[in-house]
Amino acid sequence: MSYNHDEVYRVGLMPVDNNQTTSSSSHRRGPSIDNKAFALPSRPDSEDDDGSTTSSMSSYAGSAESYTKKEFSPVEYLTDTLMSAMDPSQLDRVIVIQAQTSGMVNAKSKEILQLQEEATRRLEQLKLSFAKGVKVAKQVEKDLEWAHRHTQALIKKTRLNHPIEFAQAEEKVRGN
């Protein structure tokens, strides 16, 4: 079965048998727009029957000489499209809000850095105070041990030298 490509597109990508006359072919639906209406020519020059080429632009008087082909620039196209699609006042307002937010974030960042520096300074001071306190505590502990040893030595000496008076004093302390 041979089929024409134009008929394939017209009928909806299904090959059509022109010899078939059944009612099922009348139920097929094709696209509502003919693709040839939107087709671009594959090349600007066409050949005549005698083999010579003629320009499709030559029908316009003098237009072939003044016609300059401009290159497509995707950046320019996107810029033009975005500028026509967007409202610049909204963009300006968003930029202002972003700048204000950025300023607030920057100010808070500086404030946090200052607080961090102050906390670091205070921590160093606390470390020094703690080290000094530990040193004082060790000295106090040594002094207490010395006082305890000397007190025990004096108690022992007093008990040996004055046993009666020591016993009376001990009884008096424990009784009250």
Short mmCIF file of N, CA and C in Angstrom, two decimals:
data_model
loop_
_atom_site.label_atom_id
_atom_site.label_comp_id
_atom_site.label_asym_id
_atom_site.label_seq_id
_atom_site.Cartn_x
_atom_site.Cartn_y
_atom_site.Cartn_z
N MET A 1 0.85 -1.17 0.00
CA MET A 1 0.00 0.00 0.00
C MET A 1 0.89 1.23 0.00
N SER A 2 0.68 2.15 -0.89
CA SER A 2 1.46 3.38 -0.93
C SER A 2 0.58 4.51 -0.40
N TYR A 3 1.24 5.47 0.26
CA TYR A 3 0.46 6.58 0.80
C TYR A 3 1.23 7.87 0.66
N ASN A 4 0.50 8.92 0.60
CA ASN A 4 1.05 10.26 0.45
C ASN A 4 1.28 10.84 1.84
N HIS A 5 2.44 11.46 2.05
CA HIS A 5 2.77 12.01 3.38
C HIS A 5 1.81 13.11 3.79
N ASP A 6 1.34 13.93 2.83
CA ASP A 6 0.40 14.99 3.17
C ASP A 6 -0.90 14.41 3.70
N GLU A 7 -1.31 13.29 3.14
CA GLU A 7 -2.54 12.67 3.60
C GLU A 7 -2.35 12.07 4.99
N VAL A 8 -1.14 11.59 5.28
CA VAL A 8 -0.88 11.04 6.62
C VAL A 8 -1.07 12.12 7.66
N TYR A 9 -0.54 13.32 7.42
CA TYR A 9 -0.69 14.41 8.38
C TYR A 9 -2.13 14.93 8.43
N ARG A 10 -2.79 14.96 7.27
CA ARG A 10 -4.15 15.46 7.22
C ARG A 10 -5.10 14.56 7.99
N VAL A 11 -4.90 13.27 7.93
CA VAL A 11 -5.82 12.33 8.54
C VAL A 11 -5.46 12.09 10.00
N GLY A 12 -4.34 12.52 10.44
CA GLY A 12 -4.00 12.31 11.84
C GLY A 12 -2.97 11.22 12.01
N LEU A 13 -1.94 11.20 11.21
CA LEU A 13 -0.82 10.28 11.28
C LEU A 13 -1.20 8.83 11.00
N MET A 14 -2.26 8.62 10.29
CA MET A 14 -2.67 7.27 9.90
C MET A 14 -2.64 7.21 8.38
N PRO A 15 -1.96 6.24 7.78
CA PRO A 15 -1.95 6.14 6.32
C PRO A 15 -3.36 5.87 5.79
N VAL A 16 -3.64 6.48 4.68
CA VAL A 16 -4.98 6.36 4.09
C VAL A 16 -4.86 5.60 2.77
N ASP A 17 -5.74 4.66 2.58
CA ASP A 17 -5.81 3.93 1.32
C ASP A 17 -6.89 4.61 0.49
N ASN A 18 -6.47 5.26 -0.61
CA ASN A 18 -7.43 5.97 -1.46
C ASN A 18 -8.43 5.03 -2.12
N ASN A 19 -8.07 3.77 -2.27
CA ASN A 19 -8.96 2.82 -2.92
C ASN A 19 -10.03 2.31 -1.96
N GLN A 20 -9.84 2.53 -0.68
CA GLN A 20 -10.78 2.01 0.31
C GLN A 20 -12.00 2.93 0.37
N THR A 21 -13.17 2.38 0.26
CA THR A 21 -14.39 3.19 0.24
C THR A 21 -15.33 2.76 1.34
N THR A 22 -14.81 2.31 2.43
CA THR A 22 -15.69 1.88 3.51
C THR A 22 -16.10 3.08 4.34
N SER A 23 -17.08 2.89 5.16
CA SER A 23 -17.60 3.98 5.97
C SER A 23 -16.67 4.32 7.12
N SER A 24 -15.72 3.43 7.45
CA SER A 24 -14.83 3.70 8.57
C SER A 24 -13.87 4.84 8.26
N SER A 25 -13.55 5.05 6.97
CA SER A 25 -12.63 6.14 6.63
C SER A 25 -13.31 7.49 6.79
N SER A 26 -14.62 7.55 6.73
CA SER A 26 -15.30 8.83 6.89
C SER A 26 -15.37 9.25 8.35
N HIS A 27 -15.11 8.33 9.26
CA HIS A 27 -15.14 8.66 10.68
C HIS A 27 -13.81 9.21 11.18
N ARG A 28 -12.80 9.15 10.38
CA ARG A 28 -11.51 9.65 10.82
C ARG A 28 -11.50 11.16 10.75
N ARG A 29 -10.88 11.74 11.75
CA ARG A 29 -10.88 13.19 11.83
C ARG A 29 -9.46 13.70 11.62
N GLY A 30 -9.29 14.69 10.81
CA GLY A 30 -7.99 15.28 10.55
C GLY A 30 -7.82 16.57 11.33
N PRO A 31 -6.63 17.15 11.29
CA PRO A 31 -6.41 18.41 11.99
C PRO A 31 -7.23 19.53 11.35
N SER A 32 -7.59 20.51 12.16
CA SER A 32 -8.42 21.60 11.65
C SER A 32 -7.62 22.64 10.89
N ILE A 33 -6.29 22.61 10.99
CA ILE A 33 -5.43 23.56 10.28
C ILE A 33 -4.57 22.79 9.31
N ASP A 34 -4.50 23.25 8.11
CA ASP A 34 -3.67 22.62 7.09
C ASP A 34 -2.22 23.01 7.34
N ASN A 35 -1.32 22.02 7.40
CA ASN A 35 0.08 22.32 7.70
C ASN A 35 0.77 23.09 6.60
N LYS A 36 0.25 23.07 5.40
CA LYS A 36 0.88 23.81 4.30
C LYS A 36 0.70 25.32 4.47
N ALA A 37 -0.33 25.73 5.21
CA ALA A 37 -0.57 27.16 5.41
C ALA A 37 0.53 27.78 6.25
N PHE A 38 1.17 26.99 7.10
CA PHE A 38 2.21 27.51 7.98
C PHE A 38 3.61 27.07 7.57
N ALA A 39 3.74 26.36 6.49
CA ALA A 39 5.03 25.84 6.08
C ALA A 39 5.89 26.95 5.49
N LEU A 40 7.18 26.91 5.79
CA LEU A 40 8.15 27.84 5.22
C LEU A 40 8.81 27.16 4.03
N PRO A 41 9.17 27.91 3.02
CA PRO A 41 9.86 27.28 1.89
C PRO A 41 11.21 26.76 2.36
N SER A 42 11.61 25.61 1.80
CA SER A 42 12.85 24.99 2.25
C SER A 42 14.07 25.76 1.79
N ARG A 43 13.99 26.49 0.69
CA ARG A 43 15.10 27.31 0.21
C ARG A 43 14.53 28.52 -0.51
N PRO A 44 15.23 29.64 -0.46
CA PRO A 44 14.67 30.85 -1.06
C PRO A 44 14.66 30.82 -2.58
N ASP A 45 15.54 30.08 -3.23
CA ASP A 45 15.59 30.03 -4.69
C ASP A 45 14.84 28.80 -5.19
N SER A 46 14.14 28.92 -6.31
CA SER A 46 13.45 27.77 -6.89
C SER A 46 13.89 27.61 -8.34
N GLU A 47 13.79 26.40 -8.81
CA GLU A 47 14.20 26.12 -10.19
C GLU A 47 13.00 26.19 -11.11
N ASP A 48 13.20 26.81 -12.27
CA ASP A 48 12.16 26.82 -13.30
C ASP A 48 12.24 25.52 -14.09
N ASP A 49 11.31 25.37 -15.03
CA ASP A 49 11.30 24.16 -15.85
C ASP A 49 12.54 24.07 -16.73
N ASP A 50 13.11 25.20 -17.10
CA ASP A 50 14.27 25.16 -17.99
C ASP A 50 15.59 24.97 -17.23
N GLY A 51 15.56 24.84 -15.89
CA GLY A 51 16.78 24.57 -15.12
C GLY A 51 17.43 25.81 -14.56
N SER A 52 16.94 27.01 -14.91
CA SER A 52 17.55 28.23 -14.37
C SER A 52 16.92 28.54 -13.02
N THR A 53 17.68 29.21 -12.18
CA THR A 53 17.17 29.53 -10.85
C THR A 53 16.74 30.98 -10.82
N THR A 54 15.67 31.21 -10.10
CA THR A 54 15.20 32.58 -9.93
C THR A 54 15.00 32.80 -8.44
N SER A 55 15.21 34.00 -8.03
CA SER A 55 15.07 34.33 -6.62
C SER A 55 13.62 34.63 -6.31
N SER A 56 13.15 34.15 -5.17
CA SER A 56 11.78 34.44 -4.77
C SER A 56 11.65 35.88 -4.32
N MET A 57 12.76 36.54 -4.02
CA MET A 57 12.75 37.92 -3.59
C MET A 57 12.75 38.88 -4.78
N SER A 58 13.03 38.36 -5.97
CA SER A 58 13.20 39.25 -7.12
C SER A 58 11.89 39.86 -7.58
N SER A 59 10.76 39.36 -7.12
CA SER A 59 9.50 39.94 -7.54
C SER A 59 9.28 41.31 -6.93
N TYR A 60 9.97 41.60 -5.85
CA TYR A 60 9.88 42.93 -5.24
C TYR A 60 10.95 43.80 -5.86
N ALA A 61 10.56 44.95 -6.31
CA ALA A 61 11.48 45.82 -7.04
C ALA A 61 12.56 46.35 -6.11
N GLY A 62 13.78 45.91 -6.32
CA GLY A 62 14.93 46.41 -5.58
C GLY A 62 15.07 45.88 -4.17
N SER A 63 14.20 45.00 -3.76
CA SER A 63 14.28 44.53 -2.38
C SER A 63 15.40 43.54 -2.17
N ALA A 64 15.82 42.82 -3.17
CA ALA A 64 16.89 41.83 -3.03
C ALA A 64 18.20 42.51 -2.71
N GLU A 65 18.43 43.68 -3.25
CA GLU A 65 19.69 44.37 -2.98
C GLU A 65 19.72 44.97 -1.58
N SER A 66 18.58 45.43 -1.10
CA SER A 66 18.55 46.10 0.20
C SER A 66 18.30 45.12 1.35
N TYR A 67 18.01 43.88 1.04
CA TYR A 67 17.72 42.89 2.07
C TYR A 67 19.01 42.46 2.75
N THR A 68 19.09 42.62 4.07
CA THR A 68 20.24 42.14 4.84
C THR A 68 19.71 41.17 5.88
N LYS A 69 20.31 40.05 5.93
CA LYS A 69 19.88 39.02 6.87
C LYS A 69 20.51 39.29 8.23
N LYS A 70 19.70 39.47 9.24
CA LYS A 70 20.17 39.75 10.59
C LYS A 70 20.27 38.42 11.34
N GLU A 71 21.37 38.23 12.06
CA GLU A 71 21.54 37.00 12.82
C GLU A 71 20.61 37.01 14.02
N PHE A 72 20.15 35.83 14.39
CA PHE A 72 19.29 35.69 15.54
C PHE A 72 20.14 35.71 16.80
N SER A 73 19.81 36.58 17.73
CA SER A 73 20.52 36.68 19.00
C SER A 73 19.58 36.23 20.12
N PRO A 74 19.85 35.07 20.70
CA PRO A 74 18.95 34.59 21.76
C PRO A 74 18.92 35.51 22.97
N VAL A 75 20.05 36.13 23.29
CA VAL A 75 20.09 37.03 24.45
C VAL A 75 19.20 38.24 24.19
N GLU A 76 19.32 38.80 23.00
CA GLU A 76 18.51 39.97 22.65
C GLU A 76 17.03 39.59 22.62
N TYR A 77 16.73 38.42 22.08
CA TYR A 77 15.35 37.96 22.01
C TYR A 77 14.76 37.80 23.41
N LEU A 78 15.52 37.12 24.30
CA LEU A 78 15.03 36.92 25.66
C LEU A 78 14.88 38.23 26.41
N THR A 79 15.84 39.15 26.21
CA THR A 79 15.75 40.45 26.87
C THR A 79 14.51 41.20 26.41
N ASP A 80 14.29 41.25 25.10
CA ASP A 80 13.10 41.93 24.57
C ASP A 80 11.82 41.28 25.07
N THR A 81 11.79 39.96 25.08
CA THR A 81 10.60 39.24 25.53
C THR A 81 10.33 39.51 27.00
N LEU A 82 11.37 39.44 27.83
CA LEU A 82 11.19 39.68 29.26
C LEU A 82 10.77 41.12 29.53
N MET A 83 11.36 42.06 28.83
CA MET A 83 11.02 43.46 29.05
C MET A 83 9.57 43.74 28.65
N SER A 84 9.10 43.08 27.61
CA SER A 84 7.71 43.30 27.21
C SER A 84 6.75 42.53 28.11
N ALA A 85 7.20 41.46 28.73
CA ALA A 85 6.33 40.64 29.56
C ALA A 85 6.26 41.15 31.00
N MET A 86 7.31 41.82 31.47
CA MET A 86 7.36 42.23 32.87
C MET A 86 7.06 43.71 33.02
N ASP A 87 6.49 44.03 34.17
CA ASP A 87 6.24 45.42 34.52
C ASP A 87 7.47 45.93 35.26
N PRO A 88 8.19 46.91 34.72
CA PRO A 88 9.43 47.37 35.36
C PRO A 88 9.20 47.96 36.74
N SER A 89 8.02 48.51 37.02
CA SER A 89 7.78 49.07 38.35
C SER A 89 7.76 47.97 39.40
N GLN A 90 7.22 46.81 39.07
CA GLN A 90 7.25 45.69 40.01
C GLN A 90 8.67 45.22 40.24
N LEU A 91 9.46 45.17 39.17
CA LEU A 91 10.86 44.77 39.31
C LEU A 91 11.61 45.77 40.17
N ASP A 92 11.35 47.07 39.98
CA ASP A 92 12.00 48.09 40.79
C ASP A 92 11.61 47.94 42.26
N ARG A 93 10.33 47.67 42.50
CA ARG A 93 9.87 47.50 43.88
C ARG A 93 10.53 46.27 44.52
N VAL A 94 10.64 45.20 43.77
CA VAL A 94 11.29 43.99 44.28
C VAL A 94 12.76 44.26 44.58
N ILE A 95 13.41 45.02 43.71
CA ILE A 95 14.82 45.35 43.93
C ILE A 95 14.98 46.20 45.19
N VAL A 96 14.06 47.14 45.41
CA VAL A 96 14.11 47.97 46.62
C VAL A 96 13.92 47.10 47.86
N ILE A 97 12.94 46.21 47.82
CA ILE A 97 12.70 45.32 48.96
C ILE A 97 13.92 44.44 49.20
N GLN A 98 14.51 43.93 48.13
CA GLN A 98 15.71 43.10 48.27
C GLN A 98 16.85 43.90 48.88
N ALA A 99 17.02 45.15 48.47
CA ALA A 99 18.09 45.99 49.01
C ALA A 99 17.85 46.27 50.49
N GLN A 100 16.60 46.55 50.85
CA GLN A 100 16.29 46.79 52.26
C GLN A 100 16.54 45.54 53.10
N THR A 101 16.10 44.40 52.60
CA THR A 101 16.32 43.14 53.31
C THR A 101 17.80 42.85 53.43
N SER A 102 18.53 43.09 52.37
CA SER A 102 19.98 42.87 52.40
C SER A 102 20.64 43.78 53.43
N GLY A 103 20.19 45.03 53.51
CA GLY A 103 20.72 45.96 54.51
C GLY A 103 20.43 45.49 55.92
N MET A 104 19.20 45.01 56.15
CA MET A 104 18.86 44.51 57.49
C MET A 104 19.69 43.29 57.85
N VAL A 105 19.86 42.39 56.89
CA VAL A 105 20.67 41.19 57.14
C VAL A 105 22.12 41.58 57.42
N ASN A 106 22.63 42.54 56.66
CA ASN A 106 24.00 43.00 56.86
C ASN A 106 24.16 43.62 58.25
N ALA A 107 23.19 44.45 58.67
CA ALA A 107 23.25 45.08 60.00
C ALA A 107 23.20 44.02 61.10
N LYS A 108 22.32 43.05 60.95
CA LYS A 108 22.22 41.98 61.95
C LYS A 108 23.50 41.14 61.98
N SER A 109 24.10 40.92 60.82
CA SER A 109 25.36 40.17 60.77
C SER A 109 26.45 40.91 61.53
N LYS A 110 26.53 42.23 61.33
CA LYS A 110 27.52 43.02 62.07
C LYS A 110 27.24 42.98 63.57
N GLU A 111 25.97 43.08 63.93
CA GLU A 111 25.60 43.03 65.35
C GLU A 111 25.98 41.68 65.96
N ILE A 112 25.73 40.62 65.22
CA ILE A 112 26.09 39.28 65.71
C ILE A 112 27.60 39.15 65.87
N LEU A 113 28.36 39.69 64.91
CA LEU A 113 29.82 39.64 65.03
C LEU A 113 30.30 40.42 66.25
N GLN A 114 29.70 41.58 66.52
CA GLN A 114 30.09 42.36 67.70
C GLN A 114 29.76 41.59 68.97
N LEU A 115 28.57 41.00 69.03
CA LEU A 115 28.19 40.21 70.20
C LEU A 115 29.10 39.00 70.38
N GLN A 116 29.49 38.40 69.28
CA GLN A 116 30.39 37.25 69.34
C GLN A 116 31.76 37.68 69.88
N GLU A 117 32.27 38.83 69.40
CA GLU A 117 33.56 39.33 69.90
C GLU A 117 33.48 39.66 71.38
N GLU A 118 32.38 40.28 71.81
CA GLU A 118 32.20 40.60 73.23
C GLU A 118 32.12 39.33 74.06
N ALA A 119 31.39 38.34 73.58
CA ALA A 119 31.28 37.07 74.30
C ALA A 119 32.64 36.38 74.39
N THR A 120 33.44 36.47 73.33
CA THR A 120 34.78 35.87 73.35
C THR A 120 35.65 36.58 74.38
N ARG A 121 35.57 37.93 74.43
CA ARG A 121 36.35 38.68 75.42
C ARG A 121 35.94 38.30 76.84
N ARG A 122 34.63 38.23 77.07
CA ARG A 122 34.15 37.88 78.41
C ARG A 122 34.54 36.45 78.78
N LEU A 123 34.52 35.56 77.81
CA LEU A 123 34.93 34.18 78.08
C LEU A 123 36.39 34.12 78.49
N GLU A 124 37.24 34.89 77.81
CA GLU A 124 38.66 34.93 78.17
C GLU A 124 38.83 35.47 79.59
N GLN A 125 38.07 36.53 79.93
CA GLN A 125 38.14 37.08 81.28
C GLN A 125 37.68 36.05 82.31
N LEU A 126 36.61 35.33 81.99
CA LEU A 126 36.12 34.29 82.90
C LEU A 126 37.13 33.16 83.07
N LYS A 127 37.81 32.81 81.98
CA LYS A 127 38.84 31.76 82.07
C LYS A 127 39.96 32.20 83.00
N LEU A 128 40.38 33.47 82.85
CA LEU A 128 41.44 34.00 83.73
C LEU A 128 40.98 34.03 85.18
N SER A 129 39.73 34.49 85.40
CA SER A 129 39.19 34.53 86.77
C SER A 129 39.09 33.13 87.35
N PHE A 130 38.65 32.18 86.55
CA PHE A 130 38.53 30.80 87.01
C PHE A 130 39.90 30.23 87.37
N ALA A 131 40.88 30.47 86.51
CA ALA A 131 42.24 29.98 86.79
C ALA A 131 42.77 30.59 88.08
N LYS A 132 42.51 31.89 88.27
CA LYS A 132 42.94 32.56 89.50
C LYS A 132 42.21 31.96 90.70
N GLY A 133 40.89 31.70 90.55
CA GLY A 133 40.10 31.10 91.62
C GLY A 133 40.60 29.70 91.97
N VAL A 134 40.96 28.92 90.96
CA VAL A 134 41.49 27.57 91.21
C VAL A 134 42.80 27.67 92.00
N LYS A 135 43.63 28.62 91.61
CA LYS A 135 44.92 28.82 92.29
C LYS A 135 44.69 29.22 93.76
N VAL A 136 43.74 30.13 94.00
CA VAL A 136 43.41 30.56 95.36
C VAL A 136 42.84 29.39 96.16
N ALA A 137 41.97 28.58 95.52
CA ALA A 137 41.37 27.44 96.20
C ALA A 137 42.43 26.44 96.62
N LYS A 138 43.41 26.20 95.76
CA LYS A 138 44.50 25.27 96.12
C LYS A 138 45.31 25.82 97.30
N GLN A 139 45.54 27.13 97.29
CA GLN A 139 46.29 27.75 98.38
C GLN A 139 45.51 27.66 99.69
N VAL A 140 44.19 27.90 99.63
CA VAL A 140 43.35 27.79 100.82
C VAL A 140 43.36 26.36 101.34
N GLU A 141 43.30 25.39 100.43
CA GLU A 141 43.34 23.98 100.84
C GLU A 141 44.65 23.67 101.56
N LYS A 142 45.76 24.16 101.03
CA LYS A 142 47.07 23.95 101.68
C LYS A 142 47.09 24.60 103.06
N ASP A 143 46.53 25.83 103.14
CA ASP A 143 46.51 26.53 104.43
C ASP A 143 45.65 25.78 105.45
N LEU A 144 44.51 25.24 104.99
CA LEU A 144 43.64 24.48 105.90
C LEU A 144 44.32 23.20 106.37
N GLU A 145 45.02 22.52 105.47
CA GLU A 145 45.74 21.31 105.87
C GLU A 145 46.82 21.65 106.90
N TRP A 146 47.53 22.77 106.70
CA TRP A 146 48.58 23.19 107.64
C TRP A 146 47.96 23.50 109.00
N ALA A 147 46.80 24.24 108.97
CA ALA A 147 46.13 24.60 110.22
C ALA A 147 45.64 23.34 110.94
N HIS A 148 45.10 22.37 110.18
CA HIS A 148 44.61 21.12 110.78
C HIS A 148 45.76 20.33 111.41
N ARG A 149 46.87 20.24 110.70
CA ARG A 149 48.03 19.52 111.26
C ARG A 149 48.52 20.19 112.55
N HIS A 150 48.62 21.52 112.50
CA HIS A 150 49.11 22.22 113.70
C HIS A 150 48.11 22.12 114.85
N THR A 151 46.82 22.17 114.55
CA THR A 151 45.81 22.04 115.59
C THR A 151 45.90 20.66 116.23
N GLN A 152 46.03 19.61 115.39
CA GLN A 152 46.15 18.25 115.91
C GLN A 152 47.41 18.10 116.78
N ALA A 153 48.48 18.75 116.33
CA ALA A 153 49.73 18.68 117.11
C ALA A 153 49.56 19.40 118.45
N LEU A 154 48.88 20.54 118.46
CA LEU A 154 48.66 21.27 119.72
C LEU A 154 47.75 20.49 120.65
N ILE A 155 46.71 19.84 120.10
CA ILE A 155 45.80 19.03 120.91
C ILE A 155 46.57 17.88 121.56
N LYS A 156 47.40 17.23 120.78
CA LYS A 156 48.20 16.10 121.28
C LYS A 156 49.16 16.56 122.38
N LYS A 157 49.79 17.68 122.16
CA LYS A 157 50.75 18.23 123.12
C LYS A 157 50.05 18.65 124.41
N THR A 158 48.85 19.28 124.25
CA THR A 158 48.10 19.72 125.41
C THR A 158 47.60 18.51 126.20
N ARG A 159 47.15 17.48 125.54
CA ARG A 159 46.67 16.27 126.20
C ARG A 159 47.79 15.61 127.01
N LEU A 160 49.00 15.63 126.47
CA LEU A 160 50.13 15.02 127.18
C LEU A 160 50.60 15.89 128.36
N ASN A 161 50.64 17.18 128.14
CA ASN A 161 51.16 18.08 129.18
C ASN A 161 50.13 18.38 130.27
N HIS A 162 48.89 18.46 129.96
CA HIS A 162 47.83 18.82 130.92
C HIS A 162 46.66 17.87 130.75
N PRO A 163 46.77 16.62 131.19
CA PRO A 163 45.73 15.64 130.95
C PRO A 163 44.44 15.93 131.73
N ILE A 164 44.50 16.42 132.97
CA ILE A 164 43.30 16.65 133.76
C ILE A 164 42.52 17.84 133.21
N GLU A 165 43.21 18.93 132.96
CA GLU A 165 42.56 20.13 132.43
C GLU A 165 41.97 19.85 131.03
N PHE A 166 42.67 19.05 130.24
CA PHE A 166 42.21 18.73 128.89
C PHE A 166 40.93 17.91 128.97
N ALA A 167 40.86 16.94 129.87
CA ALA A 167 39.67 16.11 130.01
C ALA A 167 38.49 16.94 130.48
N GLN A 168 38.71 17.87 131.43
CA GLN A 168 37.63 18.73 131.91
C GLN A 168 37.13 19.64 130.77
N ALA A 169 38.03 20.18 129.99
CA ALA A 169 37.64 21.06 128.88
C ALA A 169 36.89 20.27 127.81
N GLU A 170 37.33 19.05 127.57
CA GLU A 170 36.67 18.21 126.57
C GLU A 170 35.26 17.86 127.02
N GLU A 171 35.10 17.57 128.34
CA GLU A 171 33.79 17.26 128.88
C GLU A 171 32.86 18.47 128.81
N LYS A 172 33.39 19.61 129.06
CA LYS A 172 32.61 20.84 129.03
C LYS A 172 32.13 21.13 127.59
N VAL A 173 32.99 20.92 126.61
CA VAL A 173 32.63 21.17 125.22
C VAL A 173 31.58 20.17 124.75
N ARG A 174 31.71 18.93 125.12
CA ARG A 174 30.76 17.90 124.67
C ARG A 174 29.45 17.98 125.43
N GLY A 175 29.47 18.46 126.60
CA GLY A 175 28.25 18.55 127.40
C GLY A 175 27.36 19.69 126.98
N ASN A 176 27.85 20.71 126.50
CA ASN A 176 27.03 21.87 126.12
C ASN A 176 26.64 21.76 124.72
#
